[in-house]
CSV table of C-alpha atoms in Angstrom, one decimal:
chain,number,residue,atom,x,y,z
A,4,MET,CA,16.7,17.1,6.5
A,5,LEU,CA,13.2,16.1,7.5
A,6,THR,CA,12.7,12.4,6.8
A,7,ARG,CA,9.4,11.8,8.7
A,8,LEU,CA,6.8,13.9,10.4
A,9,LYS,CA,3.9,12.8,12.7
A,10,VAL,CA,1.4,15.5,13.7
A,11,SER,CA,-1.9,15.3,15.6
A,12,GLY,CA,-4.1,18.1,16.8
A,13,PHE,CA,-2.7,20.8,14.6
A,14,LYS,CA,-5.3,22.4,12.3
A,15,ASN,CA,-6.8,19.4,10.3
A,16,LEU,CA,-3.7,17.2,10.8
A,17,VAL,CA,-4.9,14.4,13.0
A,18,ASP,CA,-2.8,11.2,13.3
A,19,THR,CA,-0.9,12.4,10.2
A,20,ASP,CA,2.3,10.4,9.4
A,21,VAL,CA,4.3,11.5,6.3
A,22,ARG,CA,7.7,10.4,5.1
A,23,PHE,CA,9.9,12.7,3.0
A,24,GLY,CA,12.7,12.2,0.6
A,25,PRO,CA,15.1,14.7,-0.9
A,26,PHE,CA,12.4,16.0,-3.2
A,27,THR,CA,8.6,15.6,-2.5
A,28,CYS,CA,5.7,16.9,-4.4
A,29,ILE,CA,2.3,17.0,-2.7
A,30,ALA,CA,-0.8,17.3,-4.9
A,31,GLY,CA,-4.3,17.9,-3.8
A,32,ALA,CA,-7.4,20.0,-4.2
A,33,ASN,CA,-7.7,23.5,-2.7
A,34,GLY,CA,-8.5,23.4,1.0
A,35,VAL,CA,-7.7,19.8,1.6
A,36,GLY,CA,-4.7,20.5,3.9
A,37,LYS,CA,-1.6,20.7,1.8
A,38,SER,CA,-0.7,24.1,3.2
A,39,ASN,CA,-1.4,23.0,6.8
A,40,LEU,CA,1.5,20.5,6.5
A,41,PHE,CA,3.8,23.4,5.5
A,42,ASP,CA,2.4,25.4,8.4
A,43,ALA,CA,3.3,22.5,10.8
A,44,ILE,CA,6.8,22.4,9.4
A,45,GLN,CA,7.2,26.2,9.8
A,46,PHE,CA,5.7,26.0,13.4
A,47,LEU,CA,8.4,23.5,14.3
A,48,SER,CA,11.0,25.7,12.8
A,49,ALA,CA,9.7,28.7,14.8
A,50,LEU,CA,9.6,26.7,18.0
A,51,ALA,CA,13.3,26.1,17.7
A,52,ASP,CA,13.9,29.9,17.8
A,53,LYS,CA,11.0,31.7,19.6
A,54,PRO,CA,8.8,31.4,22.7
A,55,LEU,CA,5.7,29.3,22.2
A,56,VAL,CA,3.2,32.2,21.7
A,57,GLU,CA,5.5,34.1,19.3
A,58,ALA,CA,6.0,30.9,17.3
A,59,ALA,CA,2.2,30.3,17.1
A,60,GLN,CA,1.6,33.9,16.0
A,61,SER,CA,4.1,33.5,13.2
A,62,VAL,CA,2.0,30.8,11.6
A,63,ARG,CA,-0.6,32.0,9.1
A,64,ALA,CA,-4.3,31.6,9.6
A,65,GLY,CA,-6.9,31.9,6.9
A,66,GLU,CA,-5.7,33.6,3.6
A,67,GLY,CA,-2.2,33.8,4.9
A,68,ARG,CA,-3.0,36.2,7.9
A,69,PRO,CA,-1.5,35.7,11.3
A,70,GLY,CA,-3.9,34.0,13.6
A,71,ASP,CA,-4.4,33.6,17.4
A,72,THR,CA,-3.1,30.5,19.2
A,73,ASP,CA,-6.4,28.7,19.3
A,74,SER,CA,-6.5,28.7,15.4
A,75,LEU,CA,-3.7,26.2,15.4
A,76,PHE,CA,-5.5,23.5,17.3
A,77,HIS,CA,-7.8,21.0,15.6
A,78,ARG,CA,-11.4,22.1,15.9
A,79,VAL,CA,-14.7,20.1,15.6
A,80,GLY,CA,-17.6,22.5,15.7
A,81,ASP,CA,-17.2,24.6,18.8
A,82,GLU,CA,-14.8,22.2,20.4
A,83,ILE,CA,-11.1,22.8,20.3
A,84,ALA,CA,-8.4,20.2,21.0
A,85,ASP,CA,-6.5,20.7,24.2
A,86,THR,CA,-3.1,19.6,22.9
A,87,MET,CA,-1.2,19.3,19.7
A,88,SER,CA,1.8,17.0,19.2
A,89,PHE,CA,4.7,16.7,16.8
A,90,GLU,CA,7.3,14.0,16.2
A,91,ALA,CA,10.0,14.7,13.6
A,92,GLU,CA,12.8,12.4,12.4
A,93,VAL,CA,15.6,14.5,11.1
A,94,ILE,CA,19.2,14.3,9.8
A,95,VAL,CA,21.2,17.1,11.1
A,96,PRO,CA,24.7,18.2,9.7
A,97,ARG,CA,27.7,16.5,11.2
A,98,GLU,CA,29.2,19.8,12.3
A,99,GLY,CA,28.3,23.4,12.7
A,100,VAL,CA,29.1,26.6,14.7
A,101,SER,CA,27.9,27.6,18.1
A,102,ASP,CA,26.6,31.0,19.1
A,103,LEU,CA,30.1,31.8,20.3
A,104,GLY,CA,31.6,30.9,16.9
A,105,GLN,CA,33.1,27.6,18.1
A,106,LYS,CA,33.0,24.5,15.9
A,107,VAL,CA,30.7,21.8,17.3
A,108,GLU,CA,30.3,18.2,16.1
A,109,ALA,CA,27.3,15.9,16.5
A,110,SER,CA,27.7,12.7,18.5
A,111,ALA,CA,24.8,11.4,16.5
A,112,ASN,CA,22.9,13.0,13.7
A,113,LEU,CA,19.9,10.9,12.9
A,114,LEU,CA,17.5,12.2,15.5
A,115,ARG,CA,13.9,12.0,16.7
A,116,TYR,CA,12.4,15.2,18.2
A,117,LYS,CA,9.0,15.1,20.0
A,118,ILE,CA,7.1,18.0,21.4
A,119,THR,CA,3.6,18.4,22.9
A,120,ILE,CA,1.9,21.8,23.5
A,121,ALA,CA,-1.3,22.5,25.4
A,122,ARG,CA,-3.8,25.3,25.6
A,123,SER,CA,-3.4,26.7,29.2
A,124,GLY,CA,-6.6,28.7,29.5
A,125,ASP,CA,-4.5,31.7,30.6
A,126,ARG,CA,-5.1,34.6,28.2
A,127,ALA,CA,-1.7,36.2,29.2
A,128,ARG,CA,0.1,32.9,28.5
A,129,PRO,CA,-2.2,30.8,26.4
A,130,LEU,CA,0.3,28.0,25.5
A,131,GLU,CA,2.5,25.8,27.6
A,132,LEU,CA,4.9,23.0,26.9
A,133,VAL,CA,3.7,19.6,28.1
A,134,SER,CA,6.7,17.5,27.1
A,135,GLU,CA,9.8,17.6,24.8
A,136,ASP,CA,12.3,15.0,23.9
A,137,LEU,CA,15.4,14.8,21.6
A,138,ILE,CA,16.9,11.4,21.2
A,139,SER,CA,19.1,9.6,18.6
A,140,ILE,CA,17.7,6.8,16.4
A,141,PRO,CA,20.0,3.8,17.1
A,142,SER,CA,22.4,2.9,14.4
A,143,ASP,CA,20.8,-0.5,13.9
A,144,SER,CA,17.6,1.3,12.9
A,145,ILE,CA,19.0,3.4,10.1
A,146,GLU,CA,17.6,1.2,7.4
A,147,GLU,CA,14.1,1.4,8.9
A,148,ALA,CA,14.4,5.2,9.2
A,149,LEU,CA,15.8,6.1,5.8
A,150,LEU,CA,13.7,4.3,3.2
A,151,PHE,CA,14.3,6.5,0.2
A,152,PRO,CA,17.0,5.3,-2.3
A,153,TYR,CA,20.6,6.5,-1.5
A,154,SER,CA,24.1,5.3,-2.1
A,155,ALA,CA,26.7,4.0,0.3
A,156,ALA,CA,28.8,7.1,-0.5
A,157,TRP,CA,26.0,9.5,0.5
A,158,ARG,CA,25.3,7.6,3.7
A,159,GLN,CA,29.0,7.4,4.6
A,160,SER,CA,29.6,11.1,4.0
A,161,LEU,CA,26.6,12.2,6.1
A,162,ILE,CA,25.6,9.8,8.8
A,163,VAL,CA,27.6,9.7,12.1
A,164,GLN,CA,28.1,6.2,13.3
A,165,TRP,CA,27.0,5.6,16.9
A,166,GLY,CA,25.6,2.7,19.0
A,167,SER,CA,22.4,2.6,21.0
A,168,GLU,CA,19.9,5.3,21.7
A,169,ILE,CA,21.4,8.6,23.1
A,170,ARG,CA,19.2,11.0,24.9
A,171,PHE,CA,19.8,14.8,24.7
A,172,ILE,CA,16.7,16.6,26.0
A,173,SER,CA,13.8,15.5,28.2
A,174,ALA,CA,11.4,18.0,29.5
A,175,ARG,CA,8.1,17.6,31.4
A,176,ALA,CA,5.6,20.2,32.6
A,177,GLY,CA,4.7,20.3,36.2
A,178,THR,CA,1.5,19.0,37.8
A,179,GLN,CA,-0.4,19.8,40.9
A,180,ASP,CA,1.7,17.3,42.8
A,181,GLN,CA,5.0,17.6,41.1
A,182,ILE,CA,7.3,20.4,39.9
A,183,GLY,CA,8.2,20.2,36.2
A,184,SER,CA,11.7,19.5,35.1
A,185,ILE,CA,14.2,19.9,32.2
A,186,LYS,CA,16.9,17.3,31.8
A,187,LEU,CA,19.8,18.2,29.5
A,188,TYR,CA,22.0,15.2,28.8
A,189,ASP,CA,25.7,15.1,28.0
A,190,GLY,CA,25.8,13.7,24.5
A,191,GLN,CA,28.8,11.5,25.3
A,192,LYS,CA,28.1,10.0,28.7
A,193,ASN,CA,24.3,10.2,28.6
A,194,VAL,CA,24.4,11.9,32.0
A,195,ALA,CA,21.6,14.4,32.8
A,196,VAL,CA,21.7,17.8,34.5
A,197,GLU,CA,18.2,18.4,35.9
A,198,HIS,CA,16.6,21.8,36.2
A,199,PRO,CA,13.3,22.2,38.1
A,200,VAL,CA,10.8,24.6,36.5
A,201,GLU,CA,7.3,25.7,37.3
A,202,ARG,CA,6.2,26.3,33.8
A,203,LEU,CA,7.7,26.0,30.4
A,204,GLU,CA,6.8,28.8,27.9
A,205,ARG,CA,9.3,28.0,25.2
A,206,SER,CA,10.9,24.8,23.9
A,207,VAL,CA,14.1,23.7,25.6
A,208,LEU,CA,15.7,23.3,22.1
A,209,SER,CA,15.3,27.1,21.5
A,210,THR,CA,17.4,27.8,24.6
A,211,ILE,CA,20.4,25.8,23.4
A,212,GLY,CA,23.4,28.0,22.6
A,213,GLY,CA,27.1,27.3,22.7
A,214,VAL,CA,27.5,24.5,25.3
A,215,GLN,CA,29.8,21.8,23.9
A,216,ALA,CA,28.0,19.1,25.9
A,217,ASN,CA,24.8,19.9,23.9
A,218,ALA,CA,26.5,20.1,20.5
A,219,THR,CA,24.0,17.7,18.9
A,220,ALA,CA,21.0,19.5,20.3
A,221,LEU,CA,22.5,22.8,19.0
A,222,LEU,CA,22.9,21.2,15.5
A,223,ALA,CA,19.3,20.0,15.7
A,224,LYS,CA,18.2,23.5,16.5
A,225,ARG,CA,20.2,24.9,13.6
A,226,GLU,CA,18.7,22.3,11.2
A,227,MET,CA,15.1,23.2,12.3
A,228,GLN,CA,15.9,27.0,12.1
A,229,SER,CA,16.9,26.4,8.4
A,230,TRP,CA,13.5,25.2,7.4
A,231,LYS,CA,12.0,27.9,5.1
A,232,LEU,CA,8.7,28.5,3.3
A,233,LEU,CA,9.7,30.3,0.1
A,234,GLN,CA,7.2,32.8,-1.0
A,235,LEU,CA,9.0,34.6,-3.9
A,236,GLU,CA,7.4,37.9,-4.5
A,237,PRO,CA,8.0,39.7,-7.8
A,238,LEU,CA,8.3,43.1,-6.0
A,239,ALA,CA,11.1,41.8,-3.8
A,240,LEU,CA,12.8,40.1,-6.7
A,241,ARG,CA,12.8,43.4,-8.7
A,242,GLU,CA,14.4,45.5,-5.9
A,243,PRO,CA,18.1,46.4,-6.3
A,244,ASP,CA,20.6,46.1,-3.4
A,245,ASP,CA,23.3,48.2,-2.0
A,246,PHE,CA,26.8,46.9,-1.2
A,247,GLY,CA,25.9,46.4,2.5
A,248,SER,CA,22.7,44.3,1.9
A,249,PRO,CA,22.4,40.8,3.3
A,250,LYS,CA,24.0,38.4,0.8
A,251,SER,CA,21.6,35.5,1.1
A,252,LEU,CA,18.3,35.2,-0.7
A,253,GLY,CA,15.3,36.0,1.6
A,254,VAL,CA,12.2,33.8,1.8
A,255,GLY,CA,10.3,36.5,-0.2
A,256,GLY,CA,13.1,36.9,-2.8
A,257,ALA,CA,14.8,39.9,-1.4
A,258,HIS,CA,18.5,40.4,-2.0
A,259,LEU,CA,18.7,38.5,-5.2
A,260,PRO,CA,21.4,41.0,-6.6
A,261,ALA,CA,23.6,40.8,-3.5
A,262,THR,CA,23.3,37.0,-3.4
A,263,LEU,CA,24.3,36.5,-7.1
A,264,TYR,CA,27.1,39.1,-6.7
A,265,ARG,CA,28.5,37.2,-3.7
A,266,LEU,CA,28.4,33.9,-5.6
A,267,ALA,CA,30.2,35.5,-8.6
A,268,THR,CA,32.9,37.4,-6.7
A,269,SER,CA,33.6,35.0,-3.8
A,270,ARG,CA,32.7,31.5,-5.0
A,271,ARG,CA,36.2,31.0,-6.5
A,272,ARG,CA,37.5,28.4,-4.1
A,273,GLY,CA,35.8,25.5,-2.3
A,274,PRO,CA,36.2,24.5,1.3
A,275,ASN,CA,39.7,23.0,0.6
A,276,GLY,CA,40.9,26.0,-1.3
A,277,THR,CA,40.5,24.3,-4.6
A,278,PRO,CA,39.4,26.6,-7.5
A,279,THR,CA,35.7,26.3,-8.5
A,280,MET,CA,34.1,28.9,-10.9
A,281,SER,CA,35.1,32.3,-12.1
A,282,PRO,CA,32.5,35.1,-12.1
A,283,GLU,CA,32.0,34.5,-15.8
A,284,GLN,CA,31.3,30.9,-15.2
A,285,VAL,CA,28.8,31.6,-12.4
A,286,TYR,CA,26.9,34.1,-14.5
A,287,GLY,CA,27.1,31.7,-17.5
A,288,GLN,CA,25.7,28.8,-15.5
A,289,VAL,CA,22.7,30.9,-14.3
A,290,ALA,CA,22.1,32.1,-17.9
A,291,LEU,CA,22.3,28.5,-19.1
A,292,ARG,CA,19.8,27.3,-16.5
A,293,LEU,CA,17.5,30.3,-17.4
A,294,SER,CA,17.7,29.3,-21.1
A,295,GLU,CA,15.8,26.1,-20.2
A,296,LEU,CA,12.8,28.3,-19.4
A,297,THR,CA,13.1,31.0,-22.0
A,298,LYS,CA,15.2,31.7,-25.1
A,299,ASP,CA,14.8,35.4,-24.7
A,300,VAL,CA,17.6,35.7,-22.1
A,301,ARG,CA,21.2,35.0,-23.3
A,302,GLU,CA,23.2,36.6,-20.5
A,303,VAL,CA,22.8,37.4,-16.8
A,304,TRP,CA,25.1,39.4,-14.6
A,305,VAL,CA,25.2,41.9,-11.7
A,306,GLU,CA,26.1,45.4,-12.5
A,307,ALA,CA,28.0,47.0,-9.6
A,308,ASP,CA,27.5,50.8,-9.5
A,309,GLU,CA,30.1,51.9,-7.0
A,310,LYS,CA,29.3,55.6,-7.5
A,311,HIS,CA,25.7,55.1,-6.3
A,312,ASN,CA,26.4,52.0,-4.1
A,313,ILE,CA,23.8,49.9,-6.1
A,314,LEU,CA,23.8,46.3,-7.3
A,315,THR,CA,21.4,45.5,-10.1
A,316,VAL,CA,20.8,42.2,-11.9
A,317,MET,CA,21.1,42.7,-15.6
A,318,ALA,CA,20.0,40.5,-18.6
A,319,LYS,CA,20.7,40.6,-22.3
A,320,GLY,CA,18.2,39.2,-24.7
A,321,ARG,CA,18.4,37.9,-28.3
A,322,ASN,CA,18.6,41.4,-29.7
A,323,GLY,CA,21.8,42.0,-27.7
A,324,ALA,CA,20.4,45.0,-25.7
A,325,PRO,CA,21.1,44.9,-21.9
A,326,HIS,CA,18.3,45.7,-19.6
A,327,PRO,CA,17.6,45.3,-15.8
A,328,ALA,CA,16.3,41.9,-14.9
A,329,ARG,CA,13.3,43.5,-13.2
A,330,ALA,CA,11.8,43.9,-16.7
A,331,LEU,CA,11.5,40.1,-16.9
A,332,SER,CA,8.1,38.4,-16.2
A,333,ASP,CA,7.1,37.3,-12.8
A,334,GLY,CA,7.5,33.6,-13.6
A,335,THR,CA,11.0,34.2,-15.1
A,336,LEU,CA,12.1,36.1,-12.1
A,337,ARG,CA,11.1,33.3,-9.7
A,338,PHE,CA,12.9,30.8,-11.9
A,339,LEU,CA,16.0,33.1,-11.9
A,340,ALA,CA,15.9,33.3,-8.1
A,341,LEU,CA,15.7,29.5,-7.8
A,342,ALA,CA,18.6,29.1,-10.3
A,343,VAL,CA,20.7,31.4,-8.0
A,344,LEU,CA,19.7,29.4,-5.0
A,345,GLU,CA,20.7,26.1,-6.6
A,346,LEU,CA,24.3,27.5,-7.0
A,347,ASP,CA,24.5,28.7,-3.4
A,348,PRO,CA,26.2,26.2,-1.2
A,349,GLN,CA,25.2,28.3,1.9
A,350,ALA,CA,21.6,27.7,1.1
A,351,GLN,CA,20.9,24.5,3.1
A,352,GLY,CA,18.1,22.9,5.0
A,353,LEU,CA,14.4,22.3,4.0
A,354,LEU,CA,12.8,24.5,1.4
A,355,CYS,CA,9.0,24.5,1.0
A,356,LEU,CA,7.4,26.0,-2.1
A,357,GLU,CA,3.7,26.4,-2.9
A,358,GLU,CA,2.5,26.1,-6.5
A,359,PRO,CA,5.8,26.5,-8.3
A,360,GLU,CA,4.0,26.4,-11.6
A,361,ASN,CA,2.5,29.9,-11.0
A,362,GLY,CA,3.4,32.3,-13.8
A,363,LEU,CA,4.8,29.6,-16.1
A,364,HIS,CA,3.6,28.4,-19.5
A,365,PRO,CA,2.6,24.7,-19.4
A,366,ASP,CA,5.5,23.9,-21.7
A,367,ARG,CA,8.0,25.2,-19.2
A,368,ILE,CA,6.8,23.2,-16.2
A,369,SER,CA,9.3,20.4,-16.9
A,370,ALA,CA,12.2,23.0,-16.7
A,371,MET,CA,10.9,24.1,-13.3
A,372,LEU,CA,10.7,20.5,-12.1
A,373,ARG,CA,14.2,19.8,-13.2
A,374,LEU,CA,15.5,22.8,-11.3
A,375,LEU,CA,13.7,22.0,-8.1
A,376,GLN,CA,15.0,18.4,-8.2
A,377,ASP,CA,18.5,19.7,-8.8
A,378,ILE,CA,18.2,22.1,-5.8
A,379,ALA,CA,17.7,19.0,-3.6
A,380,VAL,CA,20.6,17.0,-2.4
A,381,ASP,CA,21.7,14.2,-4.8
A,382,THR,CA,21.6,11.0,-2.7
A,383,SER,CA,23.6,9.1,-5.2
A,384,GLU,CA,26.7,11.2,-4.4
A,385,SER,CA,28.6,12.3,-1.3
A,386,VAL,CA,27.3,15.3,0.6
A,387,GLU,CA,29.9,18.0,0.0
A,388,PHE,CA,30.4,21.6,-1.1
A,389,GLU,CA,28.9,21.1,-4.5
A,390,ASN,CA,26.2,18.8,-3.1
A,391,PRO,CA,24.9,20.4,0.0
A,392,LEU,CA,22.3,18.8,2.3
A,393,ARG,CA,19.2,20.5,0.9
A,394,GLN,CA,15.6,19.3,0.7
A,395,VAL,CA,12.7,20.5,-1.4
A,396,ILE,CA,9.0,20.0,-0.7
A,397,VAL,CA,6.4,21.5,-3.1
A,398,ASN,CA,2.6,21.5,-3.2
A,399,THR,CA,0.4,21.8,-6.2
A,400,HIS,CA,-3.0,21.1,-7.8
A,401,SER,CA,-1.6,21.4,-11.3
A,402,PRO,CA,-2.1,18.4,-13.7
A,403,GLY,CA,1.0,19.6,-15.5
A,404,ILE,CA,3.1,19.0,-12.4
A,405,VAL,CA,1.5,15.7,-11.4
A,406,ALA,CA,1.9,14.3,-14.9
A,407,GLN,CA,5.7,14.9,-14.9
A,408,VAL,CA,6.9,14.5,-11.3
A,409,PRO,CA,8.8,11.2,-10.6
A,410,ASP,CA,6.3,8.6,-9.2
A,411,ASP,CA,8.6,8.0,-6.1
A,412,SER,CA,8.3,11.7,-5.2
A,413,LEU,CA,4.5,12.1,-5.4
A,414,LEU,CA,2.0,12.3,-2.6
A,415,ILE,CA,-1.7,12.9,-3.0
A,416,ALA,CA,-3.5,14.8,-0.2
A,417,GLU,CA,-7.1,13.7,0.4
A,418,THR,CA,-9.7,14.4,3.0
A,419,ARG,CA,-10.4,11.5,5.3
A,420,GLU,CA,-13.0,10.7,7.9
A,421,LEU,CA,-11.9,9.2,11.2
A,422,LEU,CA,-13.6,8.3,14.5
A,423,ARG,CA,-12.0,9.3,17.8
A,424,ASP,CA,-13.7,9.1,21.2
A,425,GLY,CA,-17.0,8.4,19.5
A,426,LYS,CA,-16.8,11.6,17.4
A,427,SER,CA,-16.4,11.9,13.7
A,428,LEU,CA,-13.4,14.0,12.6
A,429,ARG,CA,-12.2,15.3,9.3
A,430,GLY,CA,-8.5,15.1,8.6
A,431,VAL,CA,-6.2,14.7,5.7
A,432,SER,CA,-4.3,11.7,4.5
A,433,PHE,CA,-1.2,11.8,2.3
A,434,LYS,CA,-1.2,8.8,0.0
A,435,ALA,CA,1.6,7.4,-2.2
A,436,LEU,CA,1.5,5.7,-5.6
A,437,SER,CA,1.6,1.9,-5.4
A,438,ASN,CA,5.0,0.1,-5.7
A,439,THR,CA,7.0,3.2,-4.5
A,440,TRP,CA,9.3,3.3,-1.5
A,441,ARG,CA,6.6,5.0,0.6
A,442,SER,CA,3.9,2.4,-0.2
A,443,ARG,CA,6.4,-0.4,0.5
A,444,ALA,CA,7.0,1.2,3.9
A,445,GLY,CA,3.3,1.0,4.7
A,446,ALA,CA,2.0,4.4,3.6
A,447,PRO,CA,-1.6,4.3,2.3
A,448,SER,CA,-1.8,4.0,-1.5
A,449,VAL,CA,-3.8,6.3,-3.6
A,450,ALA,CA,-6.5,4.9,-5.9
A,451,ARG,CA,-5.7,5.0,-9.6
A,452,GLY,CA,-8.9,6.9,-10.3
A,453,ASP,CA,-7.9,9.7,-8.0
A,454,VAL,CA,-4.6,10.1,-9.9
A,455,LEU,CA,-6.4,10.0,-13.3
A,456,ALA,CA,-8.4,13.0,-12.2
A,457,TYR,CA,-5.2,15.0,-12.6
A,458,LEU,CA,-4.2,13.3,-15.9
A,459,SER,CA,-7.5,13.1,-17.8
A,460,PRO,CA,-8.3,15.8,-20.4
A,461,PHE,CA,-12.1,15.4,-19.7
A,462,VAL,CA,-14.2,16.9,-17.0
A,463,VAL,CA,-17.8,16.0,-15.9
A,464,ASP,CA,-20.3,18.7,-15.0
A,465,GLU,CA,-22.8,18.5,-12.1
A,466,PHE,CA,-25.3,16.6,-14.2
A,467,GLY,CA,-22.8,13.8,-15.0
A,468,GLN,CA,-22.3,15.0,-18.6
A,469,GLU,CA,-18.8,15.4,-20.1
A,470,GLU,CA,-18.1,19.1,-20.9
A,471,ARG,CA,-16.7,19.9,-24.2
A,472,ARG,CA,-13.4,21.9,-24.0
A,473,VAL,CA,-10.8,23.0,-26.4
A,474,VAL,CA,-8.7,19.9,-25.6
A,475,ASP,CA,-11.7,17.7,-26.5
A,476,ARG,CA,-11.9,18.9,-30.1
A,477,GLU,CA,-11.1,16.1,-32.5
A,478,ASP,CA,-8.5,18.1,-34.4
A,479,PHE,CA,-6.5,18.8,-31.2
A,480,ARG,CA,-7.0,15.3,-29.9
A,481,ARG,CA,-5.4,13.9,-33.0
A,482,LEU,CA,-2.4,16.1,-32.4
A,483,LEU,CA,-2.2,15.2,-28.7
A,484,SER,CA,-2.3,11.5,-29.5
A,485,LEU,CA,0.9,12.0,-31.6
């Protein structure tokens, strides 16, 4: 779970500092930088898994296309920043599995990860690691680090108790006078093993595997690898699966039939062997959730064609006639995929979703918001099989979303001007509503007028005159006032 992210020198994120809760909604105009924040999160996730250059190439450039490494650095005119830095505060799971299948446990799980990357000037190896650190946040600083509301049961079930700061990784690039080094610390004794290096072309975190002494670092790596940008594509959602297909929902929506079939046929016992739901109950719960969006779907199930080795999601409407779910609308299919994801205890980590209102009727936006909030971990209850550690961040420019999202969960992205080294820079600021936990923590507050721009039914043209729209008609305004 990502609780705080500081970024500087990445695209238009300069001196950016954002705190996150279980569910966060970021609103802002097109091009202001909402997607760049998602790109920063995805870059960090890729850095935990790939070499620097491969991680950079996996991040989208303009219009979603892959870009070169220079496209990730902040640019002012023809000048490109030399470095970009990230600092992430994360909660990692208490335990997990190593690359060798061994159970590992964290010695601390509220961590701070910092990494700085530089342009090298070498076309063959254009990026290099400047520094990298992974340390625990001391126990006596938990209250300062976790500012969103949570219960004692949630904290007790999740947070490992430890004492002072524990260091797990320290890496520094070499200079002309000194060879660079990597220090990997024993998580229990805080003793380092130092490895000299000439140049670092990937993060140290990405190299962690099954060593017990680095169990906490491995769990940090697993957490960051789980951060996903969901881009649910109707074509992928409509594809059937075979019995050997992956049984987890892909970031584009692939393997929806196999995932739902797994939940229905194997989700009968929890981690302690206690019964949970039958297949009929699983399908019934998905259909019940889908009924919040549309009354045209009464039943949902997976048809297993063993003769042809095909799994197909089926639906039954009000007329009682069964048909493949691929006949549903794009918006309904996306909603169905998220309803399946909500039921899947294996789907954990951070989920980013852009413009969740796409393809939905305005009257159905509230149903989507409820679903997204229910996907996120409930911080009033213990973290367990039925309440996995899962986080959701969405971005939008929809007034319908802004009007209905909880005020504690809303951030407004705005362009800001700042001065650095005598130069004027354009960045983005993420502002909270006043009297929310973020504003009380010192986050900048958004002006009321900027929020009203999302809520007002009136628009003003370039000459300062109010434009008449359908919503402005007196007969409709009387109905809206009711």
